[in-house]
Coordinates of C-alpha atoms and ligand atoms in Angstrom, one line a residue:
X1 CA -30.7 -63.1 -92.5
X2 CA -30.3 -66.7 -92.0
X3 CA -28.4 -68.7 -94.8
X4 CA -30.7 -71.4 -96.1
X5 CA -27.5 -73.1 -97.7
X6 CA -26.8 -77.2 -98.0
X7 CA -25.9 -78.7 -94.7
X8 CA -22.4 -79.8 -94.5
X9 CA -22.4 -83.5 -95.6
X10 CA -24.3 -82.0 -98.7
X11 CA -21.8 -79.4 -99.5
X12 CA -18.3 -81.6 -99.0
X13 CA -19.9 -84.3 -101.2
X14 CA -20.8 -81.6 -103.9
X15 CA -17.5 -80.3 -104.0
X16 CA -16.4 -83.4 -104.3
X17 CA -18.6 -84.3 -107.2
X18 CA -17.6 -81.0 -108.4
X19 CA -13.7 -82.0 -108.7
X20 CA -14.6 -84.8 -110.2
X21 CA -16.7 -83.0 -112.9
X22 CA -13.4 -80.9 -113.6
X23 CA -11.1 -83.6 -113.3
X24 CA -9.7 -84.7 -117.2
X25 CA -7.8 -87.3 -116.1
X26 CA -4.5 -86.4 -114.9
X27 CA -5.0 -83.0 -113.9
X28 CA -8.1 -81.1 -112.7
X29 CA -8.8 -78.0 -114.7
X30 CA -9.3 -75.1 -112.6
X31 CA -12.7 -74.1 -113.7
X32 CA -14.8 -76.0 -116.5
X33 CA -15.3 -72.8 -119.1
X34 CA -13.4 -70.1 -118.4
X35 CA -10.2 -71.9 -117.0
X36 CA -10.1 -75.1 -119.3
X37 CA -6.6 -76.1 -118.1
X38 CA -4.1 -76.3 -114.8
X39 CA -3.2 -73.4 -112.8
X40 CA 0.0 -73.8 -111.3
X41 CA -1.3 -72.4 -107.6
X42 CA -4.8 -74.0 -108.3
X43 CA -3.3 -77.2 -108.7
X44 CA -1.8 -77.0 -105.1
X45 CA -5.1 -75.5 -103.7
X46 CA -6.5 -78.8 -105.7
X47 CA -4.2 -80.9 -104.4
X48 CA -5.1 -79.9 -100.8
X49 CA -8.8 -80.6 -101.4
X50 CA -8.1 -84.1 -103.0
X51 CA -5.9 -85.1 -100.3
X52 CA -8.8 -86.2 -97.7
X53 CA -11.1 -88.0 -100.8
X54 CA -7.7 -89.5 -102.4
X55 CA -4.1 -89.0 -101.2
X56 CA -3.1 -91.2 -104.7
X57 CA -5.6 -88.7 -106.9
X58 CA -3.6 -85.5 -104.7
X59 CA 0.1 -86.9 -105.6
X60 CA -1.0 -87.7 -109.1
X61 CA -2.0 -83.7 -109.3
X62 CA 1.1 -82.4 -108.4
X63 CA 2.9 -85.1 -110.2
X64 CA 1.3 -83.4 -113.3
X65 CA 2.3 -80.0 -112.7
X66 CA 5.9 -81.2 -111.5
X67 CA 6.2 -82.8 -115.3
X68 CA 5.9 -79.1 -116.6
X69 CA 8.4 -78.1 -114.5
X70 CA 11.0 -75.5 -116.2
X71 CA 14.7 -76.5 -116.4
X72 CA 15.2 -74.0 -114.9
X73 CA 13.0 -74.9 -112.0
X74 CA 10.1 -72.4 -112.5
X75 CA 6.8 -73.8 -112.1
X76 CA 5.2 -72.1 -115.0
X77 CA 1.8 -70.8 -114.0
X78 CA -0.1 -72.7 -116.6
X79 CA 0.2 -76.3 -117.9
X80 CA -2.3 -76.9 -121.0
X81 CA -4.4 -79.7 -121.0
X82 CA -3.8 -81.5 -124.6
X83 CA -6.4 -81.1 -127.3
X84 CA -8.4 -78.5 -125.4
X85 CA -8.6 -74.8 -126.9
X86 CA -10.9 -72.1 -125.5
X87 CA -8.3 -69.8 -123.7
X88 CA -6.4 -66.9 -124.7
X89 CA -3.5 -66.5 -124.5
X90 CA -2.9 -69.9 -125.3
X91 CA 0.0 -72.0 -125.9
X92 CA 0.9 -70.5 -129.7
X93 CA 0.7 -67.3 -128.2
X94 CA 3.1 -68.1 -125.6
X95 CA 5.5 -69.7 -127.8
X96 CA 7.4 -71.4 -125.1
X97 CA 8.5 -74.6 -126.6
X98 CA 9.6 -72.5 -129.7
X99 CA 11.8 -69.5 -127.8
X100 CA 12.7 -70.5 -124.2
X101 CA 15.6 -73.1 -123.8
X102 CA 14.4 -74.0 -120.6
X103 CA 11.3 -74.9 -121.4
X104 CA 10.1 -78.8 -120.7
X105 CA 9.9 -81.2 -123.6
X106 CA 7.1 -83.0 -124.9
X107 CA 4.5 -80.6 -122.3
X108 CA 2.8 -76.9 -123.4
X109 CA 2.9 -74.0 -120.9
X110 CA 2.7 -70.5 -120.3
X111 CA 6.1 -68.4 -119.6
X112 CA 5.9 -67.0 -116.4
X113 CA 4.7 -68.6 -112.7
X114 CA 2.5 -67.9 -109.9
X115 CA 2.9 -68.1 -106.1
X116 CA 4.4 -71.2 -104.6
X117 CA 1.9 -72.5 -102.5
X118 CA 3.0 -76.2 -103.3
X119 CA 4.9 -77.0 -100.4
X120 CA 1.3 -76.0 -98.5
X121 CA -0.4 -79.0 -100.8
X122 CA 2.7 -81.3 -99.7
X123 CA 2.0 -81.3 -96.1
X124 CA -1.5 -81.7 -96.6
X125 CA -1.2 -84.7 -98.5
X126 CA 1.4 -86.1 -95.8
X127 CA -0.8 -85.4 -93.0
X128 CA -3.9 -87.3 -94.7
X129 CA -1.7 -90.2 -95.7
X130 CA -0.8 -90.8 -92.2
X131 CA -4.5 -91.4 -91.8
X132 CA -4.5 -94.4 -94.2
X133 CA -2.7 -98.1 -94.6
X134 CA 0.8 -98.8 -95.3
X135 CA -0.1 -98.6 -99.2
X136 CA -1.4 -95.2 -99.0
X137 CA 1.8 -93.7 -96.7
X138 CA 3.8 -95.4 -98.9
X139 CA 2.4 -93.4 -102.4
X140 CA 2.6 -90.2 -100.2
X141 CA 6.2 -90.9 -99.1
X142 CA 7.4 -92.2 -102.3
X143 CA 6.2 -89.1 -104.0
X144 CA 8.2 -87.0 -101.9
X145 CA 10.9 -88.8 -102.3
X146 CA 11.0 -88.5 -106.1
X147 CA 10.1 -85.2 -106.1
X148 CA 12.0 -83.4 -103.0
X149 CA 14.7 -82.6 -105.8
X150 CA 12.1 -80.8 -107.9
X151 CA 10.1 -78.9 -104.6
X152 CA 14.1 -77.5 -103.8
X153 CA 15.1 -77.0 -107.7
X154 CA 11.6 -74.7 -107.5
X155 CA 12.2 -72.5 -104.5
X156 CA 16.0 -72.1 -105.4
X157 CA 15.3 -70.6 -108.7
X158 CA 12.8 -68.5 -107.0
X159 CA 15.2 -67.7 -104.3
X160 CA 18.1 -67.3 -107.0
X161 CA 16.4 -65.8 -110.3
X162 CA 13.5 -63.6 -108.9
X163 CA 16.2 -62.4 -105.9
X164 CA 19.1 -62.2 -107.6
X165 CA 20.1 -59.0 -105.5
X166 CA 19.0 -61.5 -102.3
X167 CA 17.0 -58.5 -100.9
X168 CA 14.1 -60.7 -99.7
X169 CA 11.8 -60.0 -102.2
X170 CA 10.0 -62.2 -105.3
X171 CA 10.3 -59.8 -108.6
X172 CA 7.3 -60.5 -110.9
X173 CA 7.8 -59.6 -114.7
X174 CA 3.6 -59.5 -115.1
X175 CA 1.1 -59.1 -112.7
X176 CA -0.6 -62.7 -113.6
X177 CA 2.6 -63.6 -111.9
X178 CA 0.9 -62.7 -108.4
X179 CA -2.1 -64.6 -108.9
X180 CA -4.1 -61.4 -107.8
X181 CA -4.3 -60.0 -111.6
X182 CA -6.3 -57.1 -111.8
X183 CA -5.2 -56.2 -108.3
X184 CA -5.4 -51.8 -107.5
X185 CA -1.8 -53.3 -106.2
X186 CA -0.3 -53.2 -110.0
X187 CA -2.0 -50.1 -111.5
X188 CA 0.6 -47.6 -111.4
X189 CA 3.2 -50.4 -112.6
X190 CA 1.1 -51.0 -115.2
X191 CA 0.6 -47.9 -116.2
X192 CA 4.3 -46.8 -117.1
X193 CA 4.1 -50.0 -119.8
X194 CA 3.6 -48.4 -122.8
X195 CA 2.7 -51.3 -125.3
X196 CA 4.2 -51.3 -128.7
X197 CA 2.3 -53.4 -131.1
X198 CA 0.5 -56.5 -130.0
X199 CA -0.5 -59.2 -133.0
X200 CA -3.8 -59.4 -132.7
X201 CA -6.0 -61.3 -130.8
X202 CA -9.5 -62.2 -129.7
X203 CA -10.3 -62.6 -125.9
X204 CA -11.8 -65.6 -124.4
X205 CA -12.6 -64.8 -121.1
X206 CA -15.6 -62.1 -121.8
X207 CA -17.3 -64.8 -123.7
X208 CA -17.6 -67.0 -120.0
X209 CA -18.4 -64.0 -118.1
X210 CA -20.5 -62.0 -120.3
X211 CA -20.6 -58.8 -117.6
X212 CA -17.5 -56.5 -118.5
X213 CA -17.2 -54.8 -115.2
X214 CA -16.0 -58.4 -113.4
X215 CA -13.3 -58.7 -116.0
X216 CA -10.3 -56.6 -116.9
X217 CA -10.7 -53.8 -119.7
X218 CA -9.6 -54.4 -123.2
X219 CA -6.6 -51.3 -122.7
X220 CA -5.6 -53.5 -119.6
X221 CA -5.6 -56.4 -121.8
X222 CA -3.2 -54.9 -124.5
X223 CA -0.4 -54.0 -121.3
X224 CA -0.9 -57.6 -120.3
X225 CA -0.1 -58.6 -123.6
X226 CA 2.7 -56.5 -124.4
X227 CA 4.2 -57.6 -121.4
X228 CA 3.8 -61.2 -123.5
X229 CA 5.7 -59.8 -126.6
X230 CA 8.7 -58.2 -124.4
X231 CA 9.3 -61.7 -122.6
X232 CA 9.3 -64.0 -126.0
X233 CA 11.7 -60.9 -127.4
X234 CA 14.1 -62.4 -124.4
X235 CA 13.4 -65.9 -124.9
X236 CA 12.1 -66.1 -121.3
X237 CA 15.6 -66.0 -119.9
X238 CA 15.8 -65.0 -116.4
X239 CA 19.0 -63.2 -116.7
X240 CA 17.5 -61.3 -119.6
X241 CA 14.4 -60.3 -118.1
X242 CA 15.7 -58.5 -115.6
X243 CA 16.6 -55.7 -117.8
X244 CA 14.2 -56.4 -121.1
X245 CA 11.0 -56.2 -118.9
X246 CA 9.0 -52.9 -118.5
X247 CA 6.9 -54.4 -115.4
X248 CA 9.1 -55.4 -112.3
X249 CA 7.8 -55.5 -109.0
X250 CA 8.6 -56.8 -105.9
X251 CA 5.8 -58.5 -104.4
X252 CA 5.5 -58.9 -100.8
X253 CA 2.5 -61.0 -100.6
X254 CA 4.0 -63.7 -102.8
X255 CA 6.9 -63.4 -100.7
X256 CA 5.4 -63.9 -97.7
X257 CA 4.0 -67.4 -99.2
X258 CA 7.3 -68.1 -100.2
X259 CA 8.7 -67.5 -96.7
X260 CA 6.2 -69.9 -95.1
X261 CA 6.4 -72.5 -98.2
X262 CA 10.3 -72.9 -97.2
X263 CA 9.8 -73.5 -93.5
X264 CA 7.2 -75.5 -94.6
X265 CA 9.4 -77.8 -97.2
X266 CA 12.5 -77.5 -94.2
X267 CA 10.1 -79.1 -91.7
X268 CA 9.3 -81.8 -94.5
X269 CA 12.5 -81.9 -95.2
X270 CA 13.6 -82.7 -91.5
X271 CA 11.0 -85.2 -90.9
X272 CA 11.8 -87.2 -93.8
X273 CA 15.9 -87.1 -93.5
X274 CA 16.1 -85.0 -96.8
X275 CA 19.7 -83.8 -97.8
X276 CA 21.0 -81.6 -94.8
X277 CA 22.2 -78.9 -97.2
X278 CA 18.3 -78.7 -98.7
X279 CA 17.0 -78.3 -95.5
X280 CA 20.1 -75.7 -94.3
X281 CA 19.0 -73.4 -97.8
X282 CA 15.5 -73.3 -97.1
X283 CA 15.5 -72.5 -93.9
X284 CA 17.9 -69.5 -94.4
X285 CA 15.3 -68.5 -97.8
X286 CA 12.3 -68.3 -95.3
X287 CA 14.6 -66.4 -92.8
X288 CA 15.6 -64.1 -95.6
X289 CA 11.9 -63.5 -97.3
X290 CA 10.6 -62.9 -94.2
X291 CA 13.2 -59.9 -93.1
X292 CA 12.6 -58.8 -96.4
X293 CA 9.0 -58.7 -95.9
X294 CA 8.9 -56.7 -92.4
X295 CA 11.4 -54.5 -94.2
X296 CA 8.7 -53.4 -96.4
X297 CA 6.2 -52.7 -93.3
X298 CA 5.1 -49.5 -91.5
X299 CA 6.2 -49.7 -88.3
X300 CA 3.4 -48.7 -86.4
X301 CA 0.5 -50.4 -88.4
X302 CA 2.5 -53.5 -89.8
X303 CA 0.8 -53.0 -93.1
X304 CA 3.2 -54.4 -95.6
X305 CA 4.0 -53.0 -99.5
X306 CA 4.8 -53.9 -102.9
X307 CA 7.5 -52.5 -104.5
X308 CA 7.9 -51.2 -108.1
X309 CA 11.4 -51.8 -108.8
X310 CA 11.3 -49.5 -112.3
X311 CA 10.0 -46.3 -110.8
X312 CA 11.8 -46.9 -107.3
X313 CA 8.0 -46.4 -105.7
X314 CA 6.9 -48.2 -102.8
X315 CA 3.2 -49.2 -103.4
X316 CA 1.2 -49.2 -100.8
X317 CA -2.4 -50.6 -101.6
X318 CA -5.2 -51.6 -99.0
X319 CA -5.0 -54.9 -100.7
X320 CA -4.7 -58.7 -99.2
X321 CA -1.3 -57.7 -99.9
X322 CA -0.5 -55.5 -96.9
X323 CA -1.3 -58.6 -94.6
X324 CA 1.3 -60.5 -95.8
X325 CA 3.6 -60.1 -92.5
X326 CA 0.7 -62.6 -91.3
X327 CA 1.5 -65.3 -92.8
X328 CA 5.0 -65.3 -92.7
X329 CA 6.0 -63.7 -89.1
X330 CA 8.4 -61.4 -88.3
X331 CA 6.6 -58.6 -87.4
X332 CA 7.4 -57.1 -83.5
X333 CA 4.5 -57.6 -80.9
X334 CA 2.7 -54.4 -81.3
X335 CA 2.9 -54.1 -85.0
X336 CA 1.6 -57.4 -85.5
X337 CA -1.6 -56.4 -82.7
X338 CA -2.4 -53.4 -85.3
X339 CA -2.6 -55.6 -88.4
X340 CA -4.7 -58.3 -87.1
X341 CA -7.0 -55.5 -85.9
X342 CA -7.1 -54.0 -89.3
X343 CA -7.3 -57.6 -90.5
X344 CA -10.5 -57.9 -88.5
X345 CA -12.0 -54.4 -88.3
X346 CA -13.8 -52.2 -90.5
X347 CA -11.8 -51.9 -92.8
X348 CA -11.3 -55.4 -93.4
X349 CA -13.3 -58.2 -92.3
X350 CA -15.5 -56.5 -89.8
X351 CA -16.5 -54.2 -92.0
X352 CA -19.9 -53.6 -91.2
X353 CA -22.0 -54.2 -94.2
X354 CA -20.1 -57.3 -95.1
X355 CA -22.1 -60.7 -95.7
X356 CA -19.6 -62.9 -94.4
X357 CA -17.5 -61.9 -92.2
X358 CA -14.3 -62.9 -94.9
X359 CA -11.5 -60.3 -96.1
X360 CA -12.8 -59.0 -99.4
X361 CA -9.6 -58.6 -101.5
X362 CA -9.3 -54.8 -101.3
X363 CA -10.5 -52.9 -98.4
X364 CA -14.5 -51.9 -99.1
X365 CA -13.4 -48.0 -97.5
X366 CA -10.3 -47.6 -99.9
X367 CA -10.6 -45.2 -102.9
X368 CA -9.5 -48.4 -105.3
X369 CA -12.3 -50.7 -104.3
X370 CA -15.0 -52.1 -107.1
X371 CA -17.5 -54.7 -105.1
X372 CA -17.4 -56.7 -108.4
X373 CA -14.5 -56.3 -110.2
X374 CA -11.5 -58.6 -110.6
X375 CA -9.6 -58.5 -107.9
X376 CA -10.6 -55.2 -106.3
X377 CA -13.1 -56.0 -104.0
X378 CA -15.0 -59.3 -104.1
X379 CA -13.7 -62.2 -102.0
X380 CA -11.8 -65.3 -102.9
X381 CA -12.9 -68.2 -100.7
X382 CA -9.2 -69.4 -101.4
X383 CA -8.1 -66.8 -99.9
X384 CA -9.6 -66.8 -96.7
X385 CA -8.7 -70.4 -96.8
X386 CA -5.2 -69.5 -96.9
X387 CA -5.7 -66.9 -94.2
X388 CA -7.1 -69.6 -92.0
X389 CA -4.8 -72.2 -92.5
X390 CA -2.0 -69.7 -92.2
X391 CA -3.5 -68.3 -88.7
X392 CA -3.9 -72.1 -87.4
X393 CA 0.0 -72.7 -88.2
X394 CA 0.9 -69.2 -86.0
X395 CA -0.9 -70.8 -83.3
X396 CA -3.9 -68.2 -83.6
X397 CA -6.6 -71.3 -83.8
X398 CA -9.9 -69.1 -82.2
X399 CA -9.0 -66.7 -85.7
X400 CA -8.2 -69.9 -88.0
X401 CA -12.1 -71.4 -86.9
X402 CA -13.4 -68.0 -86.9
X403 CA -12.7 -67.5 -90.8
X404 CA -13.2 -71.2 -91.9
X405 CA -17.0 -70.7 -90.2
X406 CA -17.4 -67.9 -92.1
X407 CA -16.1 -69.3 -94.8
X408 CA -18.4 -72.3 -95.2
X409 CA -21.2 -70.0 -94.5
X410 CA -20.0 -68.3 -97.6
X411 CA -19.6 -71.4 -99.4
X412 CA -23.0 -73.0 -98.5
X413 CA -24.8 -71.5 -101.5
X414 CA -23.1 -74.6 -103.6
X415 CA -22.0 -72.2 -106.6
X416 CA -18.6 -72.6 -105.6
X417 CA -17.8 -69.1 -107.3
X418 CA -14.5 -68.4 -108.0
X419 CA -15.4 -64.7 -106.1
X420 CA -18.0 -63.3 -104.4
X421 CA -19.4 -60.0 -103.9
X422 CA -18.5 -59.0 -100.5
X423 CA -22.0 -57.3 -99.2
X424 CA -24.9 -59.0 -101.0
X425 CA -23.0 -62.3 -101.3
X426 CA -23.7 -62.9 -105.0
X427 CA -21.6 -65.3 -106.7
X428 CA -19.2 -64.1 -109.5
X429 CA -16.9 -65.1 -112.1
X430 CA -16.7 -68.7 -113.4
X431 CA -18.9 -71.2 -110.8
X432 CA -17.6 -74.4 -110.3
X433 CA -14.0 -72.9 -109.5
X434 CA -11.7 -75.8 -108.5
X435 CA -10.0 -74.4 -105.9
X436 CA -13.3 -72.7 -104.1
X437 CA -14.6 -76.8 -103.7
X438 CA -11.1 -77.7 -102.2
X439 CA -11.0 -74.8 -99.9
X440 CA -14.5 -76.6 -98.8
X441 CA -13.4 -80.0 -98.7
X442 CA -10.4 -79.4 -96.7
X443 CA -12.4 -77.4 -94.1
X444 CA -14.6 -79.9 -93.4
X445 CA -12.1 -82.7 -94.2
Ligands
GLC1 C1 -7.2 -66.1 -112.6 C2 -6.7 -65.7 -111.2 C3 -5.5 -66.6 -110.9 C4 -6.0 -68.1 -111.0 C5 -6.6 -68.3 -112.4 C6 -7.2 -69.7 -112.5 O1 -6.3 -65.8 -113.6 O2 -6.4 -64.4 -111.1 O3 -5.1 -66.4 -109.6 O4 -4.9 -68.9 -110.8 O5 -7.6 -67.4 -112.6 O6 -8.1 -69.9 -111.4

């Protein structure tokens, strides 16, 4: 069936009047009702799609999250936007500024993080300000100057606190942590946290989306609450939370990202005669996340896996998450043949009965998947933007256009969903998703 959808001047200049619409002055909410504030990895995804309307409106993005930057150099994975309520769990439930020490002044955030795809958005704004004037190169270069200190104090206390056996591996403490939330990936982890009691509390999100079965159950809920409680009982400290928290996994997707996010910030770093020793540290963190990601893999398929550090499992999901190896390298020749065919074949992306052909985020022939539920089966336009620009890097450009096509195809519908279901193509979740319009605007940037 042909896609009617808006041509492609229609659709960059509505997702451009779309982050506009979100935009609240200094940072761009991630989705107008049911994500009324920053996202830590949204605001990089953001940051990529501002880049080609405004390099200055991009730096002044990440500016904003860097100002909520721990002292202890986590990026927490939500910054909240002053004077705006209308999300649970919000900042008093959090209690940051009250417990953690290393919490910033004067700003309200969550406790934990989310991947660090920021280093990604850094690049992107360099390579557009190259495009421009002097004045324009000169905001991009100047940012990265007063911020290099901050991009390294971020991927040391990843490399440092969430790998403090230096195995290769990010520990999360929650599955928000992963950005995938309701992933099949963190089921049986979640399932040996037994919650103990949780104040009480009203959700905000199934008053957006008023269909329970896109949206996480109200016994899921509770865990991910709990999980809350259990981290303000250790004031957030990263040397306590290693033992206080019932959830710790190992994530290989997120470790992947960070991989490619250090040889990213290394070849920033080199082009722009950044500290030697910087440069030295991230390039030995990417070497190290990416053995410790092939470590996790099956030899013969490539498929990669989490791993649930409190029951010594390995978790093996047909998730994004077993593609991992892709972004980050590593993999040997005929291991890294089988992945990208299960990348593109039936049981991925070639499925079939797919709309688009796009990787849903769990496999459509595994026993896990739901076609409309969070994080088990629709698919993320950001994703498959990060798939694409991920191929492109590896040199696998026929791949990269393949899934950007398919992509925009997706995307022509102007909803801008923050998911999609995978066969019919129906739109899902919140619409006007921030980071859905700047995956559009940087394709056809
Ligand atoms: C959901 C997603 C998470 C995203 C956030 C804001 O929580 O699971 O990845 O960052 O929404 O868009």
């Amino acid at each position: 069936m042909a896609d009617p959808g808006f041509t492609p001047t229609q659709l960059s200049a509505r997702a451009a009047y779309l982050l506009r619409g979100n935009d609240l002055g200094t940072m761009t909410s991630a989705a107008p009702r049911l994500y009324p504030h920053m996202w830590s990895w949204d605001a990089a995804f953001v940051a990529v799609g501002l880049a080609p309307l405004s390099v200055e409106r991009a730096v002044v993005e990440l500016d904003t999250l860097l100002s909520a930057q721990w002292r202890n150099g986590m990026i927490p994975h939500i910054v909240f936007a002053e004077g705006v309520d209308g999300y649970f769990p919000g900042p008093d439930r959090w209690a940051c500024t009250d417990l953690a020490s290393a919490a910033p002044p004067g700003v309200r955030t969550s406790g934990i993080t989310q991947p660090p795809v920021h280093a990604i958005a850094v690049q992107r704004i360099l390579d557009h300000s190259r495009r421009h004037g002097r004045s324009t190169r000169a905001v991009a270069e100047e940012f990265l100057d007063r911020r290099w200190t901050d991009l390294v104090r971020w991927h040391r206390w990843l490399a440092e606190s969430r790998d403090p056996t230096g195995v290769g591996r990010i520990t999360l403490y929650h599955g928000w942590e992963s950005g995938m939330d309701n992933s099949p990936r963190w089921d049986a982890a979640y399932s040996n946290v037994v919650p103990g009691p949780v104040p009480p509390y009203r959700r905000a999100d199934t008053d957006v989306v008023a269909d329970p079965s896109q949206r996480p159950s109200n016994a899921e809920y509770d865990r991910y609450l709990w999980l809350l409680e259990e981290m303000k009982q250790a004031r957030y400290d990263d040397a306590g939370l290693v033992s206080a928290m019932s959830f710790a996994v190992e994530d290989v997707f997120v470790s992947a990202v960070f991989s490619l996010a250090c040889d990213v910030l290394a070849t920033i770093g080199e082009e722009h005669a950044a500290p030697k020793s910087d440069v030295r540290d991230l390039h030995e963190w990417s070497a190290r996340f990416r053995n410790g990601v092939v470590a996790t893999t099956d030899p013969r398929t490539g498929a990669a896996r989490d791993h649930d550090l409190r029951t010594g499992r390995w978790i093996g999901t047909e998730t994004l998450a077993m593609f991992a190896p892709l972004l980050c390298g590593g993999l040997g020749r005929d291991a890294e043949r089988a992945l990208l065919r299960t990348f593109e074949g039936p049981r991925f992306s070639g499925h079939p009965d797919l709309r688009f052909a796009v990787p849903p985020s769990t496999s459509p022939v595994s026993g896990d998947f739901r076609s409309r539920e969070y994080w088990r089966g629709p698919v993320w336009p950001v994703m498959t933007w990060l798939f694409s620009w991920a191929f492109a890097r590896r040199g696998w450009a026929e791949r990269s256009r393949h899934l950007r096509a398919e992509g925009l195809r997706q995307a022509s519908d102007g909803s801008f969903a923050e998911y999609y279901e995978p066969f019919t193509g129906e739109p899902l979740g919140s619409m006007q998703q921030s980071w859905t319009a700047a995956a559009v605007l940087d394709w056809l940037g």
